[in-house]
CSV table of C-alpha atoms in Angstrom, one decimal:
chain,number,residue,atom,x,y,z
A,93,MET,CA,0.1,-0.2,0.4
A,94,SER,CA,0.6,3.4,-1.2
A,95,VAL,CA,-0.4,5.1,1.9
A,96,THR,CA,1.8,5.3,5.4
A,97,LEU,CA,2.3,6.4,8.6
A,98,ALA,CA,5.2,8.4,7.5
A,99,GLY,CA,3.0,9.8,4.1
A,100,ILE,CA,0.1,11.9,6.9
A,101,GLN,CA,3.1,12.2,8.9
A,102,GLN,CA,5.2,15.1,6.1
A,103,ALA,CA,1.5,15.4,4.6
A,104,ARG,CA,0.8,16.4,8.0
A,105,GLN,CA,4.3,19.0,8.1
A,106,ARG,CA,3.0,20.0,4.6
A,107,ILE,CA,-0.2,22.0,5.4
A,108,LYS,CA,-0.2,23.2,9.0
A,109,GLY,CA,0.8,26.7,8.7
A,110,ASP,CA,-2.7,26.7,6.4
A,111,ILE,CA,-5.5,24.3,8.0
A,112,TYR,CA,-7.1,24.9,10.8
A,113,LEU,CA,-6.0,22.3,14.4
A,114,SER,CA,-9.8,22.0,15.0
A,115,PRO,CA,-10.7,21.4,18.2
A,116,ALA,CA,-11.8,17.8,19.8
A,117,PRO,CA,-13.3,18.6,23.2
A,118,HIS,CA,-15.5,16.0,25.6
A,119,SER,CA,-18.7,16.7,25.8
A,120,ASP,CA,-21.2,15.5,29.2
A,121,GLU,CA,-24.4,15.6,27.5
A,122,LEU,CA,-23.0,13.4,24.8
A,123,SER,CA,-20.7,10.8,27.4
A,124,LYS,CA,-24.7,10.8,29.0
A,125,MET,CA,-26.7,9.8,26.0
A,126,THR,CA,-24.5,7.5,24.4
A,127,GLY,CA,-23.2,6.0,26.8
A,128,GLN,CA,-19.4,6.5,25.6
A,129,GLN,CA,-17.2,9.2,26.9
A,130,VAL,CA,-17.9,11.3,23.4
A,131,PHE,CA,-15.1,13.7,22.2
A,132,LEU,CA,-16.0,15.7,18.9
A,133,LYS,CA,-13.2,17.0,16.7
A,134,LEU,CA,-14.7,20.0,15.1
A,135,ASP,CA,-13.6,19.6,12.1
A,136,ASN,CA,-16.3,21.6,10.5
A,137,LEU,CA,-15.0,24.7,12.0
A,138,GLN,CA,-12.1,24.9,9.1
A,139,ARG,CA,-11.9,27.3,7.0
A,140,THR,CA,-15.1,25.7,3.7
A,141,GLY,CA,-16.5,24.4,7.0
A,142,ALA,CA,-15.2,20.6,6.4
A,143,PHE,CA,-12.5,18.8,6.5
A,144,LYS,CA,-11.9,18.3,2.9
A,145,GLU,CA,-9.2,21.1,2.9
A,146,ARG,CA,-6.7,18.2,4.1
A,147,GLY,CA,-7.0,16.6,0.9
A,148,ALA,CA,-7.7,18.7,-1.0
A,149,LEU,CA,-4.4,21.1,0.0
A,150,ASN,CA,-2.4,18.0,0.3
A,151,LYS,CA,-2.5,16.6,-3.2
A,152,ILE,CA,-2.7,20.6,-4.6
A,153,LEU,CA,0.8,20.9,-2.7
A,154,THR,CA,2.6,18.0,-4.3
A,155,LEU,CA,1.2,18.8,-8.2
A,156,SER,CA,4.0,19.5,-10.4
A,157,ASP,CA,4.7,22.3,-12.6
A,158,ASP,CA,3.1,21.2,-16.0
A,159,GLU,CA,-0.1,20.1,-13.7
A,160,LYS,CA,-0.4,23.7,-12.2
A,161,ARG,CA,0.2,25.4,-15.5
A,162,ARG,CA,-2.9,23.1,-17.1
A,163,GLY,CA,-5.1,23.9,-14.5
A,164,VAL,CA,-7.2,21.7,-11.6
A,165,ILE,CA,-10.7,19.9,-12.0
A,166,ALA,CA,-12.8,17.9,-9.6
A,167,ALA,CA,-16.1,17.3,-9.0
A,168,SER,CA,-17.8,17.2,-5.6
A,169,ALA,CA,-21.2,17.6,-4.3
A,170,GLY,CA,-19.8,20.9,-3.0
A,171,ASN,CA,-17.1,20.6,0.1
A,172,HIS,CA,-13.9,18.9,-1.4
A,173,ALA,CA,-15.4,21.2,-4.9
A,174,GLN,CA,-15.3,24.7,-1.8
A,175,ALA,CA,-11.8,22.9,-0.3
A,176,VAL,CA,-9.9,22.2,-3.6
A,177,ALA,CA,-12.0,26.1,-5.0
A,178,TYR,CA,-10.6,27.7,-1.8
A,179,HIS,CA,-6.5,26.4,-2.2
A,180,ALA,CA,-6.0,26.4,-5.3
A,181,THR,CA,-7.8,29.7,-6.9
A,182,ALA,CA,-5.2,30.8,-4.0
A,183,ARG,CA,-2.5,29.8,-5.0
A,184,GLY,CA,-2.6,31.5,-8.3
A,185,LEU,CA,-4.5,28.1,-10.5
A,186,GLN,CA,-7.1,28.1,-13.4
A,187,THR,CA,-9.7,25.8,-11.2
A,188,ARG,CA,-13.0,24.8,-12.8
A,189,ILE,CA,-15.4,22.9,-10.7
A,190,VAL,CA,-18.1,19.0,-11.6
A,191,MET,CA,-20.8,19.6,-9.2
A,192,PRO,CA,-24.6,17.5,-9.5
A,193,LEU,CA,-27.3,19.2,-9.7
A,194,MET,CA,-29.1,19.4,-6.9
A,195,THR,CA,-26.2,20.2,-5.0
A,196,PRO,CA,-27.3,22.8,-2.0
A,197,LEU,CA,-28.0,26.1,-3.2
A,198,VAL,CA,-25.2,27.1,0.5
A,199,LYS,CA,-22.2,24.7,-1.7
A,200,THR,CA,-22.6,25.5,-5.4
A,201,ALA,CA,-22.9,30.0,-4.0
A,202,SER,CA,-20.0,29.0,-1.4
A,203,THR,CA,-17.4,27.7,-4.6
A,204,ALA,CA,-18.1,29.8,-7.1
A,205,ALA,CA,-17.1,32.4,-4.7
A,206,TYR,CA,-13.8,31.4,-3.8
A,207,GLY,CA,-13.0,31.7,-7.3
A,208,ALA,CA,-14.0,27.9,-9.0
A,209,GLU,CA,-16.1,27.8,-12.2
A,210,VAL,CA,-18.9,25.8,-11.2
A,211,VAL,CA,-20.4,23.8,-14.2
A,212,LEU,CA,-23.7,21.6,-12.9
A,213,HIS,CA,-24.2,18.4,-14.3
A,214,GLY,CA,-25.7,15.2,-13.2
A,215,ALA,CA,-28.6,13.8,-10.4
A,216,ASP,CA,-25.8,12.5,-8.7
A,217,TYR,CA,-21.9,12.3,-7.6
A,218,ASP,CA,-20.8,9.6,-9.9
A,219,GLU,CA,-22.4,11.1,-12.8
A,220,ALA,CA,-20.7,15.1,-11.8
A,221,CYS,CA,-17.5,12.8,-11.9
A,222,ASP,CA,-17.8,10.5,-14.7
A,223,GLU,CA,-18.7,14.7,-16.8
A,224,ALA,CA,-14.9,15.7,-14.6
A,225,VAL,CA,-12.8,12.7,-15.8
A,226,ARG,CA,-13.7,13.9,-20.2
A,227,LEU,CA,-13.7,17.4,-19.5
A,228,SER,CA,-10.0,16.9,-18.3
A,229,ARG,CA,-9.0,15.2,-20.9
A,230,GLN,CA,-10.8,16.9,-23.1
A,231,ASP,CA,-9.5,20.5,-22.0
A,232,GLY,CA,-6.8,19.0,-20.4
A,233,MET,CA,-6.7,19.4,-16.6
A,234,THR,CA,-5.3,17.9,-14.0
A,235,PHE,CA,-8.1,16.0,-11.9
A,236,LEU,CA,-8.1,16.0,-8.9
A,237,HIS,CA,-10.2,13.2,-7.1
A,238,PRO,CA,-12.1,14.0,-3.7
A,239,PHE,CA,-11.4,10.6,-2.1
A,240,ASP,CA,-9.2,7.2,-4.5
A,241,ASP,CA,-5.6,9.1,-4.7
A,242,ASP,CA,-2.7,8.8,-2.6
A,243,ALA,CA,-1.8,12.1,-1.3
A,244,VAL,CA,-5.6,13.0,-1.1
A,245,ILE,CA,-6.0,10.1,1.9
A,246,GLU,CA,-3.1,11.1,3.2
A,247,GLY,CA,-4.0,14.7,3.6
A,248,GLN,CA,-7.1,13.6,5.5
A,249,GLY,CA,-5.8,10.8,7.8
A,250,THR,CA,-3.8,14.0,9.3
A,251,ILE,CA,-6.9,14.5,11.9
A,252,GLY,CA,-5.7,10.8,12.9
A,253,LEU,CA,-1.8,12.0,14.4
A,254,GLU,CA,-4.2,14.5,15.9
A,255,LEU,CA,-6.8,12.9,17.5
A,256,LEU,CA,-4.4,10.6,19.6
A,257,TYR,CA,-1.8,13.4,21.3
A,258,GLN,CA,-5.6,15.4,21.4
A,259,ILE,CA,-7.6,12.9,23.7
A,260,SER,CA,-5.7,10.9,26.3
A,261,ASN,CA,-5.9,6.7,26.4
A,262,LEU,CA,-7.8,7.2,22.9
A,263,GLU,CA,-10.2,3.9,22.8
A,264,ALA,CA,-11.7,4.7,19.2
A,265,VAL,CA,-12.4,6.4,16.6
A,266,VAL,CA,-15.8,7.1,14.9
A,267,VAL,CA,-15.7,8.1,11.2
A,268,PRO,CA,-18.2,9.1,8.7
A,269,ILE,CA,-17.6,6.8,4.9
A,270,GLY,CA,-18.4,8.8,1.2
A,271,GLY,CA,-16.8,6.5,-0.9
A,272,GLY,CA,-13.4,6.2,1.9
A,273,GLY,CA,-10.8,8.8,2.1
A,274,LEU,CA,-11.6,10.1,5.4
A,275,ILE,CA,-11.2,7.0,7.4
A,276,ALA,CA,-9.1,5.7,5.3
A,277,GLY,CA,-6.5,8.7,6.3
A,278,ILE,CA,-7.2,8.1,9.6
A,279,ALA,CA,-7.9,4.6,9.7
A,280,CYS,CA,-4.0,3.9,8.3
A,281,ALA,CA,-2.8,7.4,11.2
A,282,ILE,CA,-4.0,5.4,13.8
A,283,LYS,CA,-3.8,2.2,13.1
A,284,GLU,CA,-0.2,2.4,12.7
A,285,SER,CA,0.8,4.6,15.5
A,286,ASN,CA,-1.5,2.3,18.1
A,287,PRO,CA,-3.3,-0.8,16.7
A,288,ASP,CA,-5.1,-0.8,20.1
A,289,ILE,CA,-8.1,2.2,19.1
A,290,ARG,CA,-10.8,1.0,17.9
A,291,VAL,CA,-11.9,2.6,14.2
A,292,ILE,CA,-15.9,2.5,13.5
A,293,GLY,CA,-17.1,3.5,10.6
A,294,VAL,CA,-20.3,4.9,9.8
A,295,GLN,CA,-22.4,5.1,6.3
A,296,THR,CA,-26.3,6.3,5.4
A,297,GLU,CA,-28.1,3.0,5.7
A,298,ARG,CA,-29.0,4.9,0.9
A,299,LEU,CA,-26.2,4.6,-0.6
A,300,PRO,CA,-24.0,1.5,2.0
A,301,SER,CA,-21.0,1.4,-1.2
A,302,MET,CA,-18.2,0.4,1.7
A,303,LEU,CA,-19.9,-1.8,3.6
A,304,ARG,CA,-21.2,-3.9,0.0
A,305,ALA,CA,-18.2,-3.5,-0.9
A,306,ALA,CA,-16.6,-4.7,2.3
A,307,ASP,CA,-18.9,-7.6,1.7
A,308,ALA,CA,-17.8,-8.8,-2.1
A,309,GLY,CA,-14.7,-8.1,-1.5
A,310,SER,CA,-14.1,-5.6,-4.1
A,311,PRO,CA,-16.0,-1.8,-5.0
A,312,VAL,CA,-19.5,-2.6,-6.2
A,313,THR,CA,-22.0,0.3,-7.6
A,314,VAL,CA,-25.4,0.6,-4.9
A,315,ALA,CA,-28.6,2.2,-6.9
A,316,ALA,CA,-28.8,6.0,-6.7
A,317,GLU,CA,-31.0,7.1,-3.9
A,318,SER,CA,-31.4,10.9,-2.4
A,319,THR,CA,-30.0,11.4,1.6
A,320,ILE,CA,-30.0,14.1,3.4
A,321,ALA,CA,-26.2,13.3,4.0
A,322,ASP,CA,-25.0,14.6,0.7
A,323,GLY,CA,-21.7,15.2,1.8
A,324,ILE,CA,-21.6,11.0,1.6
A,325,ALA,CA,-23.7,10.7,-1.4
A,326,VAL,CA,-20.5,8.0,-2.9
A,327,ARG,CA,-22.3,5.2,-5.5
A,328,ARG,CA,-18.6,3.7,-4.9
A,329,ALA,CA,-15.7,2.8,-3.6
A,330,GLY,CA,-12.7,3.8,-3.9
A,331,GLU,CA,-9.9,1.5,-5.2
A,332,ARG,CA,-7.4,2.8,-2.6
A,333,THR,CA,-9.8,3.5,0.0
A,334,LEU,CA,-11.4,-0.5,0.4
A,335,PRO,CA,-8.3,-1.7,0.5
A,336,LEU,CA,-7.2,0.5,3.7
A,337,VAL,CA,-10.7,0.1,4.8
A,338,GLN,CA,-10.6,-3.8,4.8
A,339,ARG,CA,-6.6,-3.4,6.5
A,340,TYR,CA,-7.5,-0.8,8.7
A,341,VAL,CA,-11.5,-0.7,9.5
A,342,ASP,CA,-12.8,-2.5,13.1
A,343,GLU,CA,-16.3,-2.4,12.4
A,344,LEU,CA,-18.8,-0.7,9.6
A,345,VAL,CA,-22.4,0.5,10.0
A,346,SER,CA,-24.9,1.9,8.9
A,347,VAL,CA,-28.3,4.5,10.2
A,348,ASP,CA,-31.6,5.8,8.1
A,349,GLU,CA,-32.2,9.2,7.4
A,350,GLU,CA,-34.3,10.2,10.9
A,351,GLU,CA,-31.0,8.6,12.8
A,352,ILE,CA,-28.9,11.5,11.1
A,353,ALA,CA,-31.7,14.0,10.9
A,354,LYS,CA,-31.8,13.7,14.8
A,355,ALA,CA,-28.3,13.6,15.7
A,356,ILE,CA,-28.2,17.2,13.5
A,357,LEU,CA,-30.1,18.5,15.9
A,358,ILE,CA,-29.0,16.9,18.5
A,359,LEU,CA,-25.5,18.6,18.0
A,360,LEU,CA,-27.3,22.1,17.7
A,361,GLU,CA,-29.8,22.1,20.4
A,362,ARG,CA,-27.7,20.8,22.7
A,363,GLU,CA,-23.5,21.2,22.0
A,364,LYS,CA,-24.5,24.4,19.7
A,365,THR,CA,-22.9,22.9,16.5
A,366,LEU,CA,-23.8,23.4,13.0
A,367,ALA,CA,-22.9,20.0,10.6
A,368,GLU,CA,-24.3,18.9,8.2
A,369,GLY,CA,-26.1,15.3,7.5
A,370,ALA,CA,-23.2,13.9,6.5
A,371,GLY,CA,-21.0,15.8,9.3
A,372,ALA,CA,-23.4,14.1,12.1
A,373,ILE,CA,-23.3,10.5,11.0
A,374,ALA,CA,-21.3,9.7,13.2
A,375,LEU,CA,-22.3,10.6,16.5
A,376,ALA,CA,-26.1,9.4,15.0
A,377,ALA,CA,-24.6,5.2,15.0
A,378,LEU,CA,-23.8,6.8,19.2
A,379,LEU,CA,-27.0,7.9,19.9
A,380,GLN,CA,-28.6,4.8,18.0
A,381,ASN,CA,-26.1,2.3,19.2
A,382,LYS,CA,-25.3,0.8,16.9
A,383,THR,CA,-21.7,0.0,17.3
A,384,THR,CA,-20.7,-2.6,19.7
A,385,LEU,CA,-18.7,0.0,22.1
A,386,ARG,CA,-19.6,0.2,25.4
A,387,GLY,CA,-18.2,2.7,27.4
A,388,GLN,CA,-14.3,3.8,25.6
A,389,ARG,CA,-13.8,7.0,25.4
A,390,ALA,CA,-14.8,7.5,21.8
A,391,ALA,CA,-13.8,10.3,19.3
A,392,VAL,CA,-16.3,11.7,17.2
A,393,ILE,CA,-15.8,12.5,13.3
A,394,VAL,CA,-18.0,15.9,12.7
A,395,GLY,CA,-16.1,16.4,9.9
A,396,GLY,CA,-18.5,19.0,8.2
A,397,GLY,CA,-20.8,21.9,8.7
A,398,ASN,CA,-22.4,23.2,5.5
A,399,ILE,CA,-25.7,22.4,5.4
A,400,ASP,CA,-28.7,24.9,3.3
A,401,VAL,CA,-30.9,26.7,5.9
A,402,SER,CA,-34.1,25.2,4.8
A,403,LEU,CA,-33.0,21.7,5.2
A,404,LEU,CA,-31.9,22.3,8.9
A,405,ALA,CA,-35.4,24.4,9.1
A,406,ARG,CA,-37.5,21.5,8.7
A,407,ILE,CA,-34.9,18.8,10.2
A,408,ILE,CA,-35.7,21.4,13.6
A,409,GLU,CA,-39.5,21.0,12.5
A,410,ARG,CA,-39.7,17.5,12.0
A,411,GLY,CA,-37.9,17.1,15.2
A,412,LEU,CA,-39.5,18.9,17.4
A,413,VAL,CA,-42.6,17.2,16.7
A,414,LYS,CA,-41.0,13.8,17.0
A,415,ASP,CA,-39.5,15.5,20.6
A,416,GLY,CA,-43.6,16.1,21.1
A,417,ARG,CA,-42.2,19.9,21.6
A,418,ARG,CA,-44.5,20.6,18.2
A,419,THR,CA,-47.5,19.4,17.2
A,420,ARG,CA,-52.0,19.8,15.6
A,421,LEU,CA,-54.6,19.4,16.8
A,422,ARG,CA,-58.1,19.2,14.5
A,423,ILE,CA,-60.5,20.8,16.3
A,424,HIS,CA,-64.5,20.7,16.2
A,425,LEU,CA,-66.1,24.1,16.4
A,426,THR,CA,-69.7,25.2,16.5
A,427,ASP,CA,-69.5,28.2,14.1
A,428,ARG,CA,-70.5,31.2,16.4
A,429,PRO,CA,-69.3,34.3,16.9
A,430,GLY,CA,-67.1,33.5,20.4
A,431,ALA,CA,-66.8,29.8,19.9
A,432,LEU,CA,-62.6,30.4,18.8
A,433,HIS,CA,-62.6,33.1,21.3
A,434,GLN,CA,-64.1,29.7,24.0
A,435,LEU,CA,-61.7,27.4,22.3
A,436,THR,CA,-58.1,29.9,21.9
A,437,ARG,CA,-58.8,30.6,26.7
A,438,ILE,CA,-59.0,27.0,27.0
A,439,LEU,CA,-55.4,26.5,25.6
A,440,ALA,CA,-53.7,29.5,26.9
A,441,ASP,CA,-55.1,27.4,30.7
A,442,ALA,CA,-53.0,25.2,29.3
A,443,ARG,CA,-50.5,27.1,28.5
A,444,ALA,CA,-49.6,26.1,25.2
A,445,ASN,CA,-48.6,29.3,22.5
A,446,ILE,CA,-50.4,28.3,18.9
A,447,VAL,CA,-48.0,28.5,16.8
A,448,GLN,CA,-50.7,29.0,13.3
A,449,THR,CA,-54.6,27.3,12.6
A,450,SER,CA,-55.8,27.3,9.4
A,451,HIS,CA,-60.2,26.9,8.9
A,452,ASP,CA,-62.4,24.9,7.5
A,453,ARG,CA,-66.3,25.1,7.0
A,454,ALA,CA,-66.1,22.6,3.6
A,455,HIS,CA,-63.9,19.6,4.0
A,456,TYR,CA,-62.9,16.7,6.9
A,457,GLY,CA,-66.2,16.1,6.8
A,458,VAL,CA,-67.7,19.0,8.9
A,459,SER,CA,-72.1,19.9,9.3
A,460,LEU,CA,-73.0,23.1,8.5
A,461,GLY,CA,-72.7,25.1,11.5
A,462,ASP,CA,-70.2,23.5,12.4
A,463,THR,CA,-66.0,24.3,11.3
A,464,VAL,CA,-63.3,23.2,11.6
A,465,ILE,CA,-60.0,24.3,13.4
A,466,ASP,CA,-56.1,23.3,12.7
A,467,VAL,CA,-53.7,24.3,15.3
A,468,THR,CA,-50.4,24.1,15.5
A,469,LEU,CA,-49.2,24.6,19.1
A,470,GLU,CA,-46.1,24.7,21.0
A,471,THR,CA,-46.2,21.7,23.5
A,472,ARG,CA,-43.5,21.1,26.6
A,473,GLY,CA,-43.7,17.9,25.1
A,474,ASP,CA,-46.1,14.5,25.5
A,475,ASP,CA,-47.2,14.9,28.1
A,476,HIS,CA,-48.4,18.4,28.2
A,477,ILE,CA,-49.8,17.0,24.3
A,478,GLU,CA,-52.2,14.9,26.2
A,479,GLU,CA,-52.8,17.5,29.1
A,480,ILE,CA,-53.8,19.7,26.2
A,481,ARG,CA,-56.0,17.4,24.5
A,482,ARG,CA,-58.0,15.6,27.8
A,483,MET,CA,-58.7,20.0,28.3
A,484,LEU,CA,-60.1,19.2,25.0
A,485,THR,CA,-62.8,16.9,25.5
A,486,GLU,CA,-63.8,17.9,29.0
A,487,ALA,CA,-64.7,21.1,27.5
A,488,GLY,CA,-66.3,18.8,24.9
A,489,TYR,CA,-64.6,19.5,21.5
A,490,ARG,CA,-64.4,16.6,19.2
A,491,HIS,CA,-60.6,17.1,17.8
A,492,GLU,CA,-58.0,14.5,17.0
A,493,ARG,CA,-53.8,14.6,16.4
A,494,ILE,CA,-52.5,14.5,12.9
A,495,ASP,CA,-49.1,15.0,13.5
């Protein structure tokens, strides 16, 4: 294998002047919730919002003069794109990035703002990558792969070196997986330094490309699926990353979309940390008890924070509903003056805050002389919702919960 601990150490020396040494604080709250001693490696705090800067910069700094002269091109769902755009253009290189058509606006806009030419192509990363390879051959540009490249893998592996001296008595590292560049580099750095430390990889159930590759013994292409973890939406594991995963990684697990969304919300609310889906997926595995870890001192990689604000708003809204902190009730009323006032008095007595109301006299099987009102409420939890419903029943209101 050409990826080595010495190569990762050299990458660390090469990039350390331009890469932020991200903190790895202990979280009392998450430790209680997961049953582990959780340390969050906050690489979402890098200049472009993700760990991808490490590998991209290491690759750029190892290019020959001829490769630099021809300019660089990359394919990415967002984070590698921004990393290449920022560090390549800062060094005067012509930069072109091919991104999938459905890439969040925050990522395409940031990539363009860093000085790159953005080309939108394809339904997913794999189609964008094929187009980037075609354009690199057509125009003679130097293609920078987001994960299946030794220099990129070694750049990402610098996180592992940092963890070894940031966290004393480290026992495990939990890492997101897309194509495998991040976990391959971290696992090599960790295992070659201390083979007793466990390395666990986490994928989304919708695109388990590394899990399928590990089962098959070689990379396989999984069916295209949409996921809120767009930063790791890779349909095929890397040819270079898979052998490293097979050699160094102890366990591979997956989580679903709801579990990822819950982890995003918990990081935001409990830790005041903004993570995208790919950045929260490692924590999701611990929160859902998907790993075999039991009480270990575990570093959790929060690899990116470039989340679309509209998606974040939907995640917050859904999370409040699931936690019983927001609910919607459909309440039947007599259609006469004062009926709504009486209802709102009951809701006020229950200490429920009205967020939104909607009247309907024509649908839901409403009788003449009656009306139905949908009321969205801020509540304190499921017990509070049941208390509100009991008060409505005692007051003679027919109603149902319609979350």
